[in-house]
Short mmCIF file of C-alpha atoms (C1' of nucleotides) and ligand atoms in Angstrom, two decimals:
data_model
loop_
_atom_site.label_atom_id
_atom_site.label_comp_id
_atom_site.label_asym_id
_atom_site.label_seq_id
_atom_site.Cartn_x
_atom_site.Cartn_y
_atom_site.Cartn_z
CA MET A 1 256.87 -68.45 -82.65
CA LYS A 2 260.23 -69.48 -82.85
CA LEU A 3 263.79 -68.58 -84.31
CA GLY A 4 265.33 -71.25 -86.80
CA ALA A 5 268.52 -73.23 -87.58
CA ASN A 6 269.15 -70.97 -90.58
CA GLU A 7 268.71 -67.39 -88.86
CA GLU A 8 271.12 -68.47 -86.43
CA TYR A 9 273.63 -70.28 -88.08
CA GLY A 10 273.10 -67.66 -90.67
CA LEU A 11 274.29 -64.96 -88.46
CA ARG A 12 276.73 -65.75 -87.03
CA CYS A 13 278.37 -66.98 -90.66
CA LEU A 14 277.97 -63.38 -91.80
CA VAL A 15 279.21 -61.47 -88.43
CA ARG A 16 281.96 -63.85 -88.65
CA LEU A 17 282.46 -62.39 -92.16
CA GLY A 18 282.17 -59.07 -90.97
CA TYR A 19 285.53 -60.14 -88.78
CA ALA A 20 287.49 -60.70 -91.50
CA GLY A 21 287.37 -56.92 -92.09
CA GLU A 22 286.94 -55.07 -95.65
CA GLY A 23 288.16 -57.15 -98.33
CA GLY A 24 289.35 -60.03 -95.89
CA SER A 25 287.76 -63.03 -97.15
CA LEU A 26 286.82 -66.73 -95.61
CA THR A 27 286.59 -70.38 -96.79
CA ILE A 28 284.14 -72.78 -96.03
CA PRO A 29 286.40 -74.93 -93.99
CA GLU A 30 287.19 -71.74 -92.24
CA ILE A 31 283.96 -70.58 -91.34
CA SER A 32 283.09 -73.86 -90.51
CA HIS A 33 285.41 -74.44 -88.21
CA ALA A 34 284.95 -71.15 -86.57
CA GLU A 35 281.21 -72.02 -85.84
CA GLY A 36 281.16 -75.38 -84.97
CA VAL A 37 278.97 -76.60 -87.86
CA SER A 38 279.44 -79.20 -90.54
CA PRO A 39 281.39 -77.83 -93.76
CA ALA A 40 278.57 -78.98 -96.03
CA TYR A 41 276.25 -77.30 -93.54
CA ALA A 42 278.02 -74.31 -93.79
CA ALA A 43 278.26 -74.28 -97.67
CA LYS A 44 274.00 -74.95 -97.63
CA ILE A 45 274.00 -71.22 -95.77
CA LEU A 46 276.26 -69.51 -97.24
CA ARG A 47 274.73 -70.08 -100.48
CA ILE A 48 271.46 -69.03 -98.76
CA LEU A 49 273.31 -65.34 -98.35
CA ARG A 50 275.14 -64.98 -101.27
CA LYS A 51 271.57 -65.63 -103.10
CA GLY A 52 270.54 -63.08 -101.06
CA GLY A 53 273.17 -60.59 -102.03
CA PHE A 54 274.84 -60.13 -98.58
CA VAL A 55 278.20 -62.70 -99.15
CA LYS A 56 279.97 -62.71 -102.87
CA ALA A 57 281.82 -65.61 -103.69
CA ALA A 58 284.90 -66.00 -105.25
CA ARG A 59 285.95 -69.73 -107.01
CA GLY A 60 289.01 -71.98 -107.44
CA LYS A 61 292.02 -72.00 -105.50
CA GLU A 62 292.53 -68.73 -103.16
CA GLY A 63 288.74 -68.53 -103.38
CA GLY A 64 286.52 -67.84 -100.96
CA TYR A 65 283.16 -65.55 -99.42
CA MET A 66 283.41 -62.05 -98.47
CA LEU A 67 280.97 -59.54 -97.36
CA ALA A 68 279.05 -58.02 -100.46
CA ARG A 69 278.77 -54.62 -99.14
CA ALA A 70 279.76 -52.42 -96.26
CA PRO A 71 278.37 -53.19 -93.04
CA GLU A 72 276.43 -50.70 -91.98
CA SER A 73 274.57 -51.76 -95.86
CA ILE A 74 273.70 -54.67 -94.68
CA VAL A 75 270.78 -54.32 -93.04
CA ILE A 76 269.53 -57.16 -89.88
CA GLY A 77 266.50 -57.05 -91.19
CA GLU A 78 266.39 -57.76 -94.65
CA VAL A 79 268.63 -60.60 -93.46
CA MET A 80 266.50 -62.40 -91.46
CA ASP A 81 263.54 -62.27 -94.02
CA VAL A 82 265.99 -63.92 -96.22
CA LEU A 83 266.93 -66.64 -94.05
CA GLY A 84 263.80 -67.34 -92.43
CA GLY A 85 260.95 -65.01 -93.58
CA ARG A 86 258.99 -63.04 -91.83
CA LEU A 87 256.91 -64.16 -88.55
CA PHE A 88 253.79 -63.10 -90.30
CA GLU A 89 253.57 -63.65 -93.88
CA SER A 90 251.19 -61.67 -95.95
CA SER A 91 249.75 -64.99 -97.11
CA PHE A 92 249.58 -66.57 -93.44
CA CYS A 93 245.70 -66.41 -93.37
CA GLU A 94 245.07 -67.78 -96.93
CA THR A 95 247.77 -70.65 -96.00
CA HIS A 96 245.64 -71.24 -92.11
CA ALA A 97 242.90 -71.15 -93.02
CA GLY A 98 241.37 -74.52 -92.22
CA GLN A 99 239.01 -76.48 -94.48
CA ALA A 100 237.78 -72.72 -95.03
CA ALA A 101 239.14 -70.85 -98.37
CA ILE A 102 240.30 -68.42 -95.06
CA CYS A 103 239.79 -67.80 -92.22
CA THR A 104 236.21 -67.32 -90.90
CA ARG A 105 236.42 -63.18 -89.38
CA SER A 106 239.19 -62.50 -92.57
CA VAL A 107 236.63 -59.96 -93.35
CA ASP A 108 237.05 -58.41 -89.86
CA CYS A 109 240.05 -60.41 -87.60
CA SER A 110 241.50 -59.01 -84.20
CA VAL A 111 243.77 -61.74 -84.10
CA ARG A 112 244.88 -60.05 -87.48
CA SER A 113 245.57 -57.13 -86.15
CA LEU A 114 247.69 -58.57 -83.18
CA TRP A 115 250.17 -60.78 -85.53
CA ARG A 116 250.71 -57.02 -87.69
CA ALA A 117 251.87 -55.35 -84.19
CA VAL A 118 253.65 -58.76 -83.11
CA GLN A 119 255.11 -58.07 -86.78
CA VAL A 120 255.81 -54.03 -86.55
CA ALA A 121 257.51 -54.23 -83.05
CA VAL A 122 260.27 -56.81 -84.57
CA ASP A 123 260.74 -54.84 -87.51
CA HIS A 124 261.33 -52.44 -85.11
CA VAL A 125 264.48 -53.39 -83.92
CA LEU A 126 265.21 -55.40 -86.83
CA SER A 127 265.47 -52.32 -89.74
CA LYS A 128 267.29 -50.37 -87.01
CA ALA A 129 269.86 -52.42 -86.47
CA THR A 130 272.58 -53.05 -88.97
CA LEU A 131 275.66 -55.70 -89.29
CA ARG A 132 277.63 -52.86 -88.03
CA ASP A 133 275.61 -53.30 -84.62
CA LEU A 134 276.36 -56.68 -84.92
CA LEU A 135 280.31 -56.19 -85.17
CA GLN A 136 280.65 -54.97 -81.73
CA ASN A 137 280.89 -56.80 -78.35
CA GLU A 138 277.87 -57.45 -76.20
CA GLU A 139 278.32 -54.70 -73.76
CA GLU A 140 278.34 -52.18 -77.06
CA MET A 141 275.44 -54.44 -78.19
CA ASN A 142 273.15 -53.92 -75.09
CA ALA A 143 274.89 -49.93 -75.34
CA TRP A 144 273.25 -50.14 -78.83
CA VAL A 145 269.77 -51.68 -78.08
CA ARG A 146 269.13 -49.00 -75.37
CA THR A 147 269.34 -46.25 -78.83
CA ILE A 148 266.01 -47.63 -79.88
CA PRO A 149 263.23 -45.40 -79.38
CA GLY A 150 260.35 -46.76 -76.90
CA PRO A 151 259.98 -49.18 -74.27
CA SER A 152 261.70 -52.18 -76.20
CA GLY A 153 265.33 -50.83 -75.83
CA LEU A 154 264.40 -49.45 -72.41
CA ARG A 155 263.30 -52.74 -70.49
CA LEU A 156 265.88 -54.87 -72.36
CA MET A 157 268.57 -55.00 -69.21
CA GLN A 158 265.50 -55.53 -66.29
CA MET B 1 261.21 -66.91 -87.44
CA LYS B 2 257.11 -67.62 -87.75
CA LEU B 3 254.38 -68.49 -86.67
CA GLY B 4 253.40 -72.17 -85.76
CA ALA B 5 249.61 -73.23 -86.63
CA ASN B 6 249.68 -74.04 -83.26
CA GLU B 7 249.36 -70.44 -82.16
CA GLU B 8 246.84 -69.32 -84.90
CA TYR B 9 244.08 -72.23 -84.78
CA GLY B 10 244.82 -71.93 -80.85
CA LEU B 11 244.28 -68.56 -80.56
CA ARG B 12 241.47 -68.40 -82.71
CA CYS B 13 239.73 -71.53 -80.86
CA LEU B 14 240.53 -69.19 -77.31
CA VAL B 15 238.42 -66.14 -79.03
CA ARG B 16 235.38 -68.28 -80.28
CA LEU B 17 235.40 -69.05 -76.65
CA GLY B 18 235.61 -66.03 -75.79
CA TYR B 19 232.43 -65.43 -77.85
CA ALA B 20 230.24 -67.35 -76.23
CA GLY B 21 230.23 -64.91 -73.27
CA GLU B 22 230.88 -65.80 -69.59
CA GLY B 23 229.02 -70.07 -68.30
CA GLY B 24 229.21 -70.19 -72.27
CA SER B 25 229.86 -73.14 -73.78
CA LEU B 26 231.16 -74.84 -76.83
CA THR B 27 231.44 -78.19 -78.22
CA ILE B 28 234.25 -79.86 -80.25
CA PRO B 29 231.84 -80.47 -82.97
CA GLU B 30 231.17 -76.57 -82.95
CA ILE B 31 233.95 -75.25 -82.99
CA SER B 32 235.54 -77.74 -85.07
CA HIS B 33 232.97 -76.02 -88.18
CA ALA B 34 233.16 -72.74 -86.75
CA GLU B 35 237.50 -72.17 -87.06
CA GLY B 36 237.14 -74.77 -90.19
CA VAL B 37 239.54 -76.96 -88.62
CA SER B 38 238.95 -81.02 -88.32
CA PRO B 39 237.29 -81.91 -84.93
CA ALA B 40 240.43 -83.95 -84.30
CA TYR B 41 242.59 -81.42 -84.84
CA ALA B 42 240.26 -79.02 -83.28
CA ALA B 43 241.08 -81.59 -79.74
CA LYS B 44 244.37 -81.71 -80.06
CA ILE B 45 244.68 -77.73 -79.56
CA LEU B 46 242.04 -77.67 -76.66
CA ARG B 47 243.45 -80.37 -74.83
CA ILE B 48 247.17 -77.60 -74.89
CA LEU B 49 244.72 -75.04 -74.42
CA ARG B 50 243.01 -77.34 -71.08
CA LYS B 51 246.64 -78.01 -69.80
CA GLY B 52 247.74 -74.23 -69.99
CA GLY B 53 244.95 -73.76 -67.79
CA PHE B 54 243.10 -71.11 -70.30
CA VAL B 55 239.66 -73.92 -71.07
CA LYS B 56 238.28 -76.19 -68.98
CA ALA B 57 236.20 -79.18 -70.20
CA ALA B 58 232.85 -80.77 -69.62
CA ARG B 59 232.80 -84.02 -70.23
CA GLY B 60 229.74 -86.28 -71.63
CA LYS B 61 226.64 -85.38 -72.92
CA GLU B 62 226.12 -81.92 -72.63
CA GLY B 63 229.72 -81.29 -72.13
CA GLY B 64 231.68 -78.73 -74.11
CA TYR B 65 234.88 -76.27 -73.46
CA MET B 66 234.45 -72.89 -71.35
CA LEU B 67 237.13 -70.76 -70.49
CA ALA B 68 238.17 -71.36 -67.93
CA ARG B 69 238.54 -67.55 -65.87
CA ALA B 70 238.00 -63.77 -67.21
CA PRO B 71 238.77 -62.56 -70.57
CA GLU B 72 240.66 -60.23 -69.42
CA SER B 73 242.62 -62.15 -66.71
CA ILE B 74 243.82 -64.33 -70.02
CA VAL B 75 247.06 -62.88 -71.05
CA ILE B 76 248.30 -63.21 -74.82
CA GLY B 77 251.49 -63.83 -74.00
CA GLU B 78 251.42 -66.59 -71.70
CA VAL B 79 248.80 -68.58 -74.14
CA MET B 80 251.29 -68.45 -77.10
CA ASP B 81 254.03 -69.40 -74.57
CA VAL B 82 251.83 -72.71 -74.09
CA LEU B 83 250.61 -72.85 -77.78
CA GLY B 84 254.45 -72.20 -79.29
CA GLY B 85 257.20 -71.70 -77.10
CA ARG B 86 259.06 -68.75 -76.57
CA LEU B 87 260.73 -67.26 -80.03
CA PHE B 88 264.36 -66.87 -77.82
CA GLU B 89 264.23 -69.92 -75.26
CA SER B 90 266.66 -69.78 -72.55
CA SER B 91 268.34 -72.91 -74.22
CA PHE B 92 268.49 -71.56 -78.10
CA CYS B 93 272.26 -70.71 -77.14
CA GLU B 94 273.08 -74.36 -75.81
CA THR B 95 270.78 -76.03 -78.73
CA HIS B 96 272.58 -74.17 -80.69
CA ALA B 97 275.74 -74.81 -80.81
CA GLY B 98 276.95 -77.57 -83.98
CA GLN B 99 279.28 -79.26 -82.84
CA ALA B 100 281.23 -76.99 -80.27
CA ALA B 101 279.76 -76.80 -76.86
CA ILE B 102 277.97 -74.01 -77.00
CA CYS B 103 278.26 -70.96 -79.56
CA THR B 104 282.23 -69.63 -79.51
CA ARG B 105 281.42 -66.24 -78.45
CA SER B 106 278.97 -67.16 -76.05
CA VAL B 107 280.65 -64.97 -73.03
CA ASP B 108 280.38 -62.29 -74.98
CA CYS B 109 278.38 -62.58 -78.11
CA SER B 110 276.34 -59.52 -79.51
CA VAL B 111 274.42 -61.79 -81.99
CA ARG B 112 272.31 -63.10 -78.37
CA SER B 113 271.71 -59.11 -77.21
CA LEU B 114 269.69 -58.56 -80.70
CA TRP B 115 267.58 -61.88 -79.95
CA ARG B 116 266.98 -60.67 -76.07
CA ALA B 117 266.06 -57.28 -77.88
CA VAL B 118 263.37 -58.92 -80.43
CA GLN B 119 262.19 -61.15 -77.54
CA VAL B 120 261.56 -57.94 -75.35
CA ALA B 121 259.83 -56.19 -78.40
CA VAL B 122 257.72 -59.17 -78.78
CA ASP B 123 256.72 -59.39 -74.87
CA HIS B 124 256.01 -55.85 -74.90
CA VAL B 125 252.69 -56.31 -77.37
CA LEU B 126 251.36 -59.86 -76.15
CA SER B 127 252.07 -59.20 -72.35
CA LYS B 128 249.37 -56.39 -72.86
CA ALA B 129 247.23 -57.85 -74.54
CA THR B 130 244.68 -59.62 -73.21
CA LEU B 131 241.57 -62.02 -74.67
CA ARG B 132 239.23 -59.28 -73.65
CA ASP B 133 241.52 -56.59 -76.20
CA LEU B 134 240.70 -59.79 -78.57
CA LEU B 135 237.27 -59.69 -78.19
CA GLN B 136 236.32 -56.52 -80.09
CA ASN B 137 236.39 -56.21 -83.58
CA GLU B 138 239.20 -55.64 -85.99
CA GLU B 139 238.77 -52.03 -85.82
CA GLU B 140 238.96 -51.47 -81.86
CA MET B 141 241.66 -53.54 -82.11
CA ASN B 142 243.80 -51.58 -84.35
CA ALA B 143 242.66 -48.70 -81.77
CA TRP B 144 243.95 -50.88 -78.72
CA VAL B 145 247.54 -51.96 -80.73
CA ARG B 146 248.39 -47.70 -80.97
CA THR B 147 247.74 -47.73 -77.03
CA ILE B 148 250.66 -49.45 -76.68
CA PRO B 149 253.22 -47.57 -75.25
CA GLY B 150 256.03 -46.39 -77.78
CA PRO B 151 256.83 -46.93 -81.84
CA SER B 152 255.48 -50.34 -82.38
CA GLY B 153 252.14 -48.71 -81.73
CA LEU B 154 252.29 -45.67 -83.41
CA ARG B 155 253.90 -47.23 -86.65
CA LEU B 156 250.90 -50.09 -87.18
CA MET B 157 248.79 -48.08 -88.95
CA GLN B 158 251.61 -46.83 -91.54
"C1'" DG C 1 220.15 -99.44 -67.19
"C1'" DT C 2 221.06 -98.22 -72.11
"C1'" DT C 3 222.25 -95.24 -75.16
"C1'" DA C 4 224.08 -91.33 -77.28
"C1'" DA C 5 226.83 -86.87 -77.23
"C1'" DT C 6 230.51 -85.69 -75.66
"C1'" DC C 7 236.10 -85.19 -73.74
"C1'" DT C 8 240.73 -88.01 -73.46
"C1'" DT C 9 244.85 -90.28 -74.65
"C1'" DG C 10 248.39 -92.57 -77.62
"C1'" DA C 11 249.70 -94.08 -82.02
"C1'" DC C 12 249.48 -93.29 -86.58
"C1'" DT C 13 250.51 -90.64 -90.69
"C1'" DA C 14 252.30 -86.95 -93.71
"C1'" DA C 15 254.60 -82.21 -94.37
"C1'" DG C 16 258.52 -79.11 -93.65
"C1'" DA C 17 262.61 -77.97 -91.71
"C1'" DA C 18 267.49 -79.28 -90.58
"C1'" DG C 19 271.77 -81.34 -92.03
"C1'" DT C 20 274.36 -84.39 -94.56
"C1'" DA C 21 277.03 -86.75 -99.06
"C1'" DC C 22 278.45 -86.12 -103.69
"C1'" DA C 23 279.51 -85.40 -108.46
"C1'" DG C 24 280.26 -81.45 -110.71
"C1'" DA C 25 282.18 -76.72 -111.87
"C1'" DT C 26 285.84 -73.30 -111.81
"C1'" DT C 27 289.99 -70.87 -110.48
"C1'" DG C 28 295.54 -70.09 -109.28
"C1'" DG C 29 299.92 -72.44 -109.37
"C1'" DC C 30 303.25 -75.34 -110.98
"C1'" DG D 1 298.11 -79.44 -119.16
"C1'" DC D 2 297.77 -81.16 -114.58
"C1'" DC D 3 296.79 -81.08 -109.52
"C1'" DA D 4 294.81 -79.78 -105.67
"C1'" DA D 5 291.73 -75.71 -103.66
"C1'" DT D 6 287.64 -73.83 -103.70
"C1'" DC D 7 282.67 -72.82 -104.87
"C1'" DT D 8 277.70 -75.24 -106.65
"C1'" DG D 9 273.60 -77.91 -106.90
"C1'" DT D 10 270.92 -81.64 -106.30
"C1'" DA D 11 269.27 -85.71 -103.69
"C1'" DC D 12 269.32 -87.80 -99.75
"C1'" DT D 13 268.14 -89.15 -94.61
"C1'" DT D 14 267.47 -87.42 -90.01
"C1'" DC D 15 263.98 -85.34 -86.94
"C1'" DT D 16 260.58 -82.61 -85.63
"C1'" DT D 17 255.90 -80.45 -86.43
"C1'" DA D 18 251.10 -80.34 -88.42
"C1'" DG D 19 247.08 -83.28 -88.61
"C1'" DT D 20 244.70 -87.92 -88.29
"C1'" DC D 21 242.59 -92.48 -86.63
"C1'" DA D 22 240.57 -95.36 -83.11
"C1'" DA D 23 239.80 -96.76 -78.91
"C1'" DG D 24 238.33 -95.43 -74.05
"C1'" DA D 25 236.23 -93.05 -70.59
"C1'" DT D 26 232.17 -89.73 -68.93
"C1'" DT D 27 228.19 -87.86 -68.61
"C1'" DA D 28 222.88 -86.48 -69.06
"C1'" DA D 29 218.38 -87.55 -70.66
"C1'" DC D 30 215.02 -91.74 -70.56
S1 FES E 201 242.49 -63.20 -91.10
FE1 FES E 201 243.82 -64.19 -90.29
S2 FES E 201 243.56 -64.78 -88.36
FE2 FES E 201 241.90 -63.97 -89.17
S1 FES E 202 275.71 -67.14 -77.48
FE1 FES E 202 274.19 -67.48 -78.62
S2 FES E 202 274.27 -67.32 -80.68
FE2 FES E 202 276.80 -66.61 -79.24
#
DNA sequence: GTTAATCTTGACTAAGAAGTACAGATTGGC
DNA sequence: GCCAATCTGTACTTCTTAGTCAAGATTAAC
């Protein structure tokens, strides 16, 4: 259960575009330099974001990338799905069944319930966060996290 | 952000050992057959669990694996750490900095706050679950999940 | 003590993700 | 029309994870 590179860099590139402001655009070299990744890799990530509908591209001279929608309408959970898939995919039990056709407890599996609970907990945070929330500084972000109902928010600063 | 194979199979092998009851032991061929994984892979996973201190092994004829402690004292969060590491490792920002020495916003990074919030949400579920909870059937497990305070539990059955 | 069942270990191969390279297509400016 | 800046797409290499293999060490039973 690890965060992937696409998720980290993809989100950072998206935040970087958000900083460019409404209608502002950045080129691949600019984003590459700002985030410290190679231009080729930035291009690969931006392509994923474009196919996900979060950014749009303008080609040719004076081209570049810009947000496809307003930051407050870009839900981070959806971005994460595109960049790295879900934690517990619906096909997970089928693809991790080993030699059997499916987990031998498939009709009654407590492990599956646990995965679902973890997925719900993650979604609870990521479905409430929008790109707008990430465009503030770290301290304001921490304050935002505390507004999430339930212990997830309350316990962050321990 | 995906679950890994070790986490899935490792947890399933541990649950299987839990079913063997207090003092009960299972051999690698038995576990392998019950969970539908190859004996070689089961051995690899059980080694990880043994090094983590969750199971102990008896060698030689009449040997096998058994739980090293009572199921209620085996916290799933600790098992998951051993099997697949943390979602947001403390070194994550250092190892995903690209060509720069660190994320260019390292002193004030809202993305980092988000990762921490997700990690807290996951820990909130996994630190409360013990192997004992996983030894019940799926329905009882779902009921248990609902006892977790906060929306993570409440929303599972939607 | 011999044997057979069992765990132990490190090296090996296969598959997937991370990151790079390069040829091609598009656009604005001259 | 030509050029330079830019995005687009596919193929490639590299690194990590998943999974296998084979030789070795330990123990109970006979
Ligand atoms: S059905 Fe997926 S882990 Fe059991
Ligand atoms: S410091 Fe880790 S993402 Fe910015």
